Short mmCIF file of C-alpha atoms and ligand atoms in Angstrom, two decimals:
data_model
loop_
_atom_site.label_atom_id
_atom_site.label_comp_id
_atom_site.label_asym_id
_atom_site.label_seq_id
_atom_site.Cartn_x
_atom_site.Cartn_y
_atom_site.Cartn_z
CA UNK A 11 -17.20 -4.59 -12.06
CA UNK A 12 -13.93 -6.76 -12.46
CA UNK A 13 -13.02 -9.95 -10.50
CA UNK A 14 -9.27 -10.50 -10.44
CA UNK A 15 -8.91 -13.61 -9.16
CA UNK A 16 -4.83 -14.73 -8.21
CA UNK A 17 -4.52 -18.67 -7.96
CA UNK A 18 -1.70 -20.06 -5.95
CA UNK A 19 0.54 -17.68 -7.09
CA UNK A 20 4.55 -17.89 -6.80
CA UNK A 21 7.36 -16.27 -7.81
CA UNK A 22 10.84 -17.40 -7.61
CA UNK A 23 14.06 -15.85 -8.05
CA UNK A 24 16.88 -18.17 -8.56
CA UNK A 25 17.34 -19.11 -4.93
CA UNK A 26 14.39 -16.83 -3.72
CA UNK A 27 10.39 -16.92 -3.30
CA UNK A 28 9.66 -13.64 -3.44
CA UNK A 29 5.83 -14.63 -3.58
CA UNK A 30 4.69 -17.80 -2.75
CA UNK A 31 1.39 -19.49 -2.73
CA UNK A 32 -0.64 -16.59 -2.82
CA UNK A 33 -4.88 -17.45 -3.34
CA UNK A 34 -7.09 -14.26 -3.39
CA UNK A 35 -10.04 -12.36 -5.05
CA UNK A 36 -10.01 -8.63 -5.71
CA UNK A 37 -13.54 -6.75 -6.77
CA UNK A 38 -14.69 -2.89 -6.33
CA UNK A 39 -13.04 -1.12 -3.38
CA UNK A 40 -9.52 -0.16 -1.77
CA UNK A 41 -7.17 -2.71 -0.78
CA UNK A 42 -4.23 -2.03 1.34
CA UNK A 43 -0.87 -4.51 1.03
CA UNK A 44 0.93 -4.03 4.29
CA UNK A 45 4.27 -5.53 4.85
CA UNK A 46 8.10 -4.87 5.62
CA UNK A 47 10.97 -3.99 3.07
CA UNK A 48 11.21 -6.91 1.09
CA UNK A 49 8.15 -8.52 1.83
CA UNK A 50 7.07 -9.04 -1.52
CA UNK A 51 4.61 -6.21 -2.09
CA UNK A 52 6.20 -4.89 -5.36
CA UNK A 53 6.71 -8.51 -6.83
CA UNK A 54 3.26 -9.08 -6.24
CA UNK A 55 2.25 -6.41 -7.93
CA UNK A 56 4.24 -6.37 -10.96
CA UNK A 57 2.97 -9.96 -10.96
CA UNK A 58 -0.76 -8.31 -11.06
CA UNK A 59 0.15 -5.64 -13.80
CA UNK A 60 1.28 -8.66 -15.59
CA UNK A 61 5.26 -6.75 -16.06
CA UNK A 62 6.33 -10.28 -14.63
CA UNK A 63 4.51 -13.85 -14.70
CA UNK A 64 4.20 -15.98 -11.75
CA UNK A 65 7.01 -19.10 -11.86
CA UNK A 66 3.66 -21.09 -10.31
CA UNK A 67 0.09 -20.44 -10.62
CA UNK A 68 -2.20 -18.04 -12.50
CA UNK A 69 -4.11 -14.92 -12.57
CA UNK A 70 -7.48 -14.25 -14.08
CA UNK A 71 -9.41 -11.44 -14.43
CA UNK A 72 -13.07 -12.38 -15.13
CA UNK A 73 -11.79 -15.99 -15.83
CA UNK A 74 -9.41 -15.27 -18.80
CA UNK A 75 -5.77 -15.53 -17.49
CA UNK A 76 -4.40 -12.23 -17.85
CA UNK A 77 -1.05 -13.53 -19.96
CA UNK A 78 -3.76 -13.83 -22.83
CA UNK A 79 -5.54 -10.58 -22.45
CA UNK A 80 -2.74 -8.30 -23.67
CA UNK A 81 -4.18 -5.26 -24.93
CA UNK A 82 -7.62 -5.81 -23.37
CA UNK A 83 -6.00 -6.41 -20.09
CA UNK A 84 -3.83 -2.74 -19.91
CA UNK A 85 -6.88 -0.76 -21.27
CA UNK A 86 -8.29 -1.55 -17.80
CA UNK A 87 -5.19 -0.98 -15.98
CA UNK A 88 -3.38 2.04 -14.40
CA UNK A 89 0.34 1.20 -12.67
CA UNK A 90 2.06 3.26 -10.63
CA UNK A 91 5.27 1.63 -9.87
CA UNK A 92 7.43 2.14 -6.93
CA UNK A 93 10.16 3.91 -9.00
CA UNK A 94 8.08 5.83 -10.97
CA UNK A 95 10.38 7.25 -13.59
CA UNK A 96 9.33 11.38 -14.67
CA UNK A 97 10.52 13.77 -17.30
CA UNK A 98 12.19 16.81 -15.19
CA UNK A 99 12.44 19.34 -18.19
CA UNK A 100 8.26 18.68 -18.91
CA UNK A 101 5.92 20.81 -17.79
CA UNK A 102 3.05 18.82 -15.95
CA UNK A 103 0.67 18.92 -18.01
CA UNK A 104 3.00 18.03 -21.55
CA UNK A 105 3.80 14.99 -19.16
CA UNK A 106 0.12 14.08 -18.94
CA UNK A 107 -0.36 14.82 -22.56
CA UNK A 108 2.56 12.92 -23.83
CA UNK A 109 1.39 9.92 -21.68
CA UNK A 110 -1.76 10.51 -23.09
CA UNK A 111 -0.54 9.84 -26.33
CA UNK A 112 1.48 6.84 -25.02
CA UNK A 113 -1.64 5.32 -24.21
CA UNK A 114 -3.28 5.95 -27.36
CA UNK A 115 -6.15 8.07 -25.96
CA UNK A 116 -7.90 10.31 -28.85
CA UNK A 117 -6.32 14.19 -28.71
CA UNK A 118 -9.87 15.61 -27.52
CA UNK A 119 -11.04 12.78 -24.86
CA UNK A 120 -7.03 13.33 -23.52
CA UNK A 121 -7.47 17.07 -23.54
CA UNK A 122 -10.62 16.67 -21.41
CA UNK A 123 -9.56 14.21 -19.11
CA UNK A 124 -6.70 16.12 -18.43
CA UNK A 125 -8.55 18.72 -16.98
CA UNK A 126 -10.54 17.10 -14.89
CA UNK A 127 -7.03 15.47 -13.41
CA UNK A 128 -5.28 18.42 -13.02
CA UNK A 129 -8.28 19.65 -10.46
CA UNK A 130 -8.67 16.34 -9.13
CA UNK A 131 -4.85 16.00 -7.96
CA UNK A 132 -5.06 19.89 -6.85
CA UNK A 133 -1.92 20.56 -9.78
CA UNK A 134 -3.86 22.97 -12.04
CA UNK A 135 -2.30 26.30 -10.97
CA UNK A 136 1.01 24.59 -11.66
CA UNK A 137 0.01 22.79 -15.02
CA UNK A 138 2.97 24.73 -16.36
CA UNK A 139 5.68 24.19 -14.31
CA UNK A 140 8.61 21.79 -15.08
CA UNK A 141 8.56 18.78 -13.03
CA UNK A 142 11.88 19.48 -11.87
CA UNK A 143 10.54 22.10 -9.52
CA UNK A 144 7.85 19.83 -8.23
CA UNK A 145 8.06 18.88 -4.35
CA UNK A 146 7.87 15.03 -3.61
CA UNK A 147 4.20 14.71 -3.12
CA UNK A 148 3.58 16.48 -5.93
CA UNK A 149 5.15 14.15 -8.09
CA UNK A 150 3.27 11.21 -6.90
CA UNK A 151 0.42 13.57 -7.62
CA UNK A 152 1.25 13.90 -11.36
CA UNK A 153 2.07 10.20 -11.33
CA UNK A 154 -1.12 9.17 -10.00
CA UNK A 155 -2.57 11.45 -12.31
CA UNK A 156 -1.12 9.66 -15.30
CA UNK A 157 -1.93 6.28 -14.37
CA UNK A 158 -5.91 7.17 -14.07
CA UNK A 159 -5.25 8.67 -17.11
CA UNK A 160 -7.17 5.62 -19.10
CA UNK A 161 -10.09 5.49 -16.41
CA UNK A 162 -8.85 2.53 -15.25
CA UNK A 163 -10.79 -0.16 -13.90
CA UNK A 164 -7.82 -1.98 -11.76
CA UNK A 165 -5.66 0.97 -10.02
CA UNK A 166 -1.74 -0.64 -8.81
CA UNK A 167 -0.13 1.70 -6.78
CA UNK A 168 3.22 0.62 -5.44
CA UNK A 169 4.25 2.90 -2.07
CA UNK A 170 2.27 6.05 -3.20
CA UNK A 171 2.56 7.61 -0.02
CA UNK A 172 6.56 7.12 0.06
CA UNK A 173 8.29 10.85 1.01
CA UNK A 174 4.83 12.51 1.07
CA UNK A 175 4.28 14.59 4.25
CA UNK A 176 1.32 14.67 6.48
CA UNK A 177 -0.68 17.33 4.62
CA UNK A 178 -0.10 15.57 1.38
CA UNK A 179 -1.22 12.28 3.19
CA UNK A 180 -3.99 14.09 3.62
CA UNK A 181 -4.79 15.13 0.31
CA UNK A 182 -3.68 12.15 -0.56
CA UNK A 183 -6.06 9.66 1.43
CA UNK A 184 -9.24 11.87 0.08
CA UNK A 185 -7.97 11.03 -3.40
CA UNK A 186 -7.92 7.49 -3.28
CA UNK A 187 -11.06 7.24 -1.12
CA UNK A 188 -12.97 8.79 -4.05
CA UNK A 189 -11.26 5.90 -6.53
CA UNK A 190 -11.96 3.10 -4.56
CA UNK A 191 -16.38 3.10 -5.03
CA UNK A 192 -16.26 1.93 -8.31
CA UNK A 193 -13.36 -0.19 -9.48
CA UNK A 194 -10.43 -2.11 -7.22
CA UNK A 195 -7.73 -0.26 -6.18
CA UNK A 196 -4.79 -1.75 -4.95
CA UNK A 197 -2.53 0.23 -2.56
CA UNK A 198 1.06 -0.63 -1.18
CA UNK A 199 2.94 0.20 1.95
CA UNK A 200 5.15 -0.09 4.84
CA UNK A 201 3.26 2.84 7.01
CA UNK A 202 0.45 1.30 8.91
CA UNK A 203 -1.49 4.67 9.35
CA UNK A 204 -1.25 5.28 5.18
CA UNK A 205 -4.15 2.68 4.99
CA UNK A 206 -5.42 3.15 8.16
CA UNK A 207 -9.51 4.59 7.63
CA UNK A 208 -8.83 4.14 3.88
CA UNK A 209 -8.82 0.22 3.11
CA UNK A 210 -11.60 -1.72 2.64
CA UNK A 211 -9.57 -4.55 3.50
CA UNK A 212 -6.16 -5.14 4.21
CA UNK A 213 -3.93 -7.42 3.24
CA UNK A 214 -0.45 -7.87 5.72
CA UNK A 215 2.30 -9.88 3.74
CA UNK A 216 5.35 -11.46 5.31
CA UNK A 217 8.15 -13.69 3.41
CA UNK A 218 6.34 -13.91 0.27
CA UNK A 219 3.25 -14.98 1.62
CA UNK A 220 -0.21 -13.25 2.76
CA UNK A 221 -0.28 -13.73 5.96
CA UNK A 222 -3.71 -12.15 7.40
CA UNK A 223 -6.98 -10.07 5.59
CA UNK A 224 -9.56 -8.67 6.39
CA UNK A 225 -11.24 -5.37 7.23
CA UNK A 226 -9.42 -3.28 9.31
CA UNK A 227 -11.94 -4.19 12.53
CA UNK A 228 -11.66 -7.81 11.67
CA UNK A 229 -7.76 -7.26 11.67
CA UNK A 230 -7.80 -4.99 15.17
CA UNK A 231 -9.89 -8.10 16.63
CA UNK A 232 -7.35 -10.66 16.73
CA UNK A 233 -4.81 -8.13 18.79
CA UNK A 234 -7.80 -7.78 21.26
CA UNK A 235 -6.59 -9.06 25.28
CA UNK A 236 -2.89 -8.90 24.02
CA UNK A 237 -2.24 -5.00 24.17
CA UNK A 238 -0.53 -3.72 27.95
CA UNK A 239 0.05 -0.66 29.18
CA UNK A 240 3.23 -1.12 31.29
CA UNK A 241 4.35 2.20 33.70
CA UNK A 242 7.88 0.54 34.60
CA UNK A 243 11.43 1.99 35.46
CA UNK A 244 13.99 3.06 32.38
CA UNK A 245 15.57 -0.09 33.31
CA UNK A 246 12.74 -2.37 33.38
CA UNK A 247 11.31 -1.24 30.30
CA UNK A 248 15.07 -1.98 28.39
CA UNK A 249 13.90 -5.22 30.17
CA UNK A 250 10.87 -5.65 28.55
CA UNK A 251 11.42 -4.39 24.99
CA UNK A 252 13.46 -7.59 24.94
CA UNK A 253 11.07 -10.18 25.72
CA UNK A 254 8.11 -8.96 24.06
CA UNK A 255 6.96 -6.78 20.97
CA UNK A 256 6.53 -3.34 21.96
CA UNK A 257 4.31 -1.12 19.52
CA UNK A 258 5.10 2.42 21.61
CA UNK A 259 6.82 4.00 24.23
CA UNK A 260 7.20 7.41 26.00
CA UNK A 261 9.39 8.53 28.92
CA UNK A 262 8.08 11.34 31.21
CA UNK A 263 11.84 11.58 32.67
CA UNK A 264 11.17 9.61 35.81
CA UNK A 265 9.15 6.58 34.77
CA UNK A 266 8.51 4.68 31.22
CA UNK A 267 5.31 4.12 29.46
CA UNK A 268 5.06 1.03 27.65
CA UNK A 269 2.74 -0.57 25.09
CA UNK A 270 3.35 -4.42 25.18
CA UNK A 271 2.21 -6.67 22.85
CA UNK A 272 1.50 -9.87 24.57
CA UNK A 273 -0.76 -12.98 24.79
CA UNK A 274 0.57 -13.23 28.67
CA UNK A 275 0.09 -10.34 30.63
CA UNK A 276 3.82 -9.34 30.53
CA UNK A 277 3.99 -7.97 33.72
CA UNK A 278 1.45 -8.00 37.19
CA UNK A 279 0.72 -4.05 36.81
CA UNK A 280 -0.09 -4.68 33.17
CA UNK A 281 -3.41 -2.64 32.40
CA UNK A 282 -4.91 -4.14 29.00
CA UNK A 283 -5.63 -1.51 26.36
CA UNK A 284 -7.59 -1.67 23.15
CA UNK A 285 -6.04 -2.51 19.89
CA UNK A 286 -5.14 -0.13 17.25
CA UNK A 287 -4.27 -1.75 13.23
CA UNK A 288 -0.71 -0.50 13.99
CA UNK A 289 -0.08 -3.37 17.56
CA UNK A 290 -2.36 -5.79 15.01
CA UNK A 291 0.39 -4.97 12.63
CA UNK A 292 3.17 -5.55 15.08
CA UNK A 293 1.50 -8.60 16.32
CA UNK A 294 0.92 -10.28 12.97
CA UNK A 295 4.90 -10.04 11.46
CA UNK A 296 6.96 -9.41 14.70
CA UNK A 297 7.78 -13.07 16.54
CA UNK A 298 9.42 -13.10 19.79
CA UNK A 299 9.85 -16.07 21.68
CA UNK A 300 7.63 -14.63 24.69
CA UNK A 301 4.29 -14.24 22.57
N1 LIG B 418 14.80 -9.04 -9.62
C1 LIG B 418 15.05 -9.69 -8.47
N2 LIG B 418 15.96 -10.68 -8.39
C2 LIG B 418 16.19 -11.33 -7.24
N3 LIG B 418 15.54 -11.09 -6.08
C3 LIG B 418 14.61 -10.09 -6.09
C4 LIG B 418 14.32 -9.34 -7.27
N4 LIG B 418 13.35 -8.43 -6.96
C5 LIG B 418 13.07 -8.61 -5.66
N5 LIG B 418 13.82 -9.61 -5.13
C6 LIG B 418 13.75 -10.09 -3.74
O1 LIG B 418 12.44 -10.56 -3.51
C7 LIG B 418 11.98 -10.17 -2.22
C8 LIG B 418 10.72 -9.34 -2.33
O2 LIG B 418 11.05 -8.09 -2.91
P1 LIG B 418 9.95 -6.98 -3.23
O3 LIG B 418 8.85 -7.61 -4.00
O4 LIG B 418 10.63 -5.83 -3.85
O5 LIG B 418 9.43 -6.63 -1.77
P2 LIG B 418 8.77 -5.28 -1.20
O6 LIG B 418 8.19 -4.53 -2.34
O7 LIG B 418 7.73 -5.77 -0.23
O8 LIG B 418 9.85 -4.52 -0.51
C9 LIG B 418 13.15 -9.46 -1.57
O9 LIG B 418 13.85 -10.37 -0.78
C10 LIG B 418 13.96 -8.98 -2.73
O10 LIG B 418 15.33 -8.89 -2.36
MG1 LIG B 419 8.45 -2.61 -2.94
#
């Protein structure tokens, strides 16, 4: 077991922290980075997979900073990056072969662990069709494929649920639950219910900085007493949706249902409800004056 261990990490862009101050301790288990577009996600994890190094700060794994580990560091690492960049005329499995090779792994051990990818990621029966023909979530199939193809200890992946649809999320979700027992495996995203059930812990990141962690009960807690379900008028909810944070809302053609998000009780009909990750989400990076 690893301990990767990031010390008041930043990184700056000319005029821009894209990460700043960030202080946490990965071992064994799934970890899901939740935040918006530009949050920071994919700088922090480039800054991880060691692609980048933080302007401030350092990061250790098992107390040697990684900057110094160079070889020894990637053997343990598999990257999936957000752009993950294919070869459409290769068949799937020359792809995992020729990253095989890129990775230096001996022609029989690849061969083997090849197999037992193809079947994990459910790609065998296509194994030799071009990657051109593959649908969306197959691709980030083959790609996850690749980057476990060293056994890796520490697992990046960088939106691997992006443009998959809800069978593949599936599929998808029983896959990484099955990584996650015996190494750390570090999972980004904008989609609240792509971590949902599947993160040990979660980690929500806003401007640069890590904002809130914990499991996902510890996260739902802090929403709890602040979630209202509001039956109001179209015109009332308009009303309401801009004063306070509102996580969902559905119309049954004569009156509005409305989930509020709101340390007041935003109206006197307000019912409280309990808390899902998603209005923990929406309480944690949206700010309105009201709440
Ligand atoms: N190479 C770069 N140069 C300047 N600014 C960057 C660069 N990469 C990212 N940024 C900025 O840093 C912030 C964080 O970006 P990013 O890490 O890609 O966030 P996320 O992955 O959460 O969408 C954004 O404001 C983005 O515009
Ligand atoms: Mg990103």
């Amino acid at each position: 077991m690893h301990e990767l261990k990031l010390m008041d990490v930043w990184k700056r862009y000319k005029d821009k922290d894209a990460v700043r101050e960030v202080d946490y301790t990965f071992t064994n288990g799934v970890y899901g980075l939740l935040g918006e577009n530009g949050a920071g996600k994919t700088t922090l994890m480039r800054l991880i997979c060691g692609v980048m190094q933080p302007t401030e700060g350092k990061i250790c794994c098992d107390n040697l900073e990684i900057s110094g580990m160079g070889a020894e560091y990637r053997k343990l690492l598999g990257y999936l990056p957000q752009e993950f960049g294919f070869y459409p005329d290769f068949t799937a499995e020359r792809f995992l072969r020729y990253m095989a090779a890129l990775k230096a792994l001996p022609k029989d051990d690849a061969e083997k662990r090849i197999e037992e990818l193809l079947t994990m990621v459910e790609l065998k029966n296509v194994r030799r069709k071009k990657l051109k023909t593959f649908s969306g979530g197959m691709l980030r199939r083959i790609g996850i494929a690749q980057t476990l193809l060293n056994n890796p200890e520490i697992l990046v992946l960088d939106e691997p649920t992006a443009g998959l649809d809800p069978k593949e999320r599936v599929r998808f979700r029983n896959i990484i639950s099955s990584l996650g027992k015996d190494r750390i495996v570090l999972l980004s995203t904008h989609i609240v219910s792509d971590i949902e059930y599947i993160a040990d812990r979660i980690l929500i990141m806003k401007n640069g900085e890590l904002i809130q962690e914990g499991t996902e009960a510890e996260i739902i807690e802090k929403v709890k007493g602040h979630v209202w379900k509001c039956i109001v008028s179209e015109k009332e909810a308009e009303c309401l949706g801009q004063r306070f944070i509102v996580s969902n809302m559905r119309s049954n053609g004569e009156n509005v249902e409305l989930r509020v998000i709101s340390e007041k009780q935003p109206m006197r009909e307000a019912e409280l409800l309990d808390g899902t990750l998603e209005d923990a989400y929406l309480y944690e990076t949206q700010s309105t004056e009201e709440t």
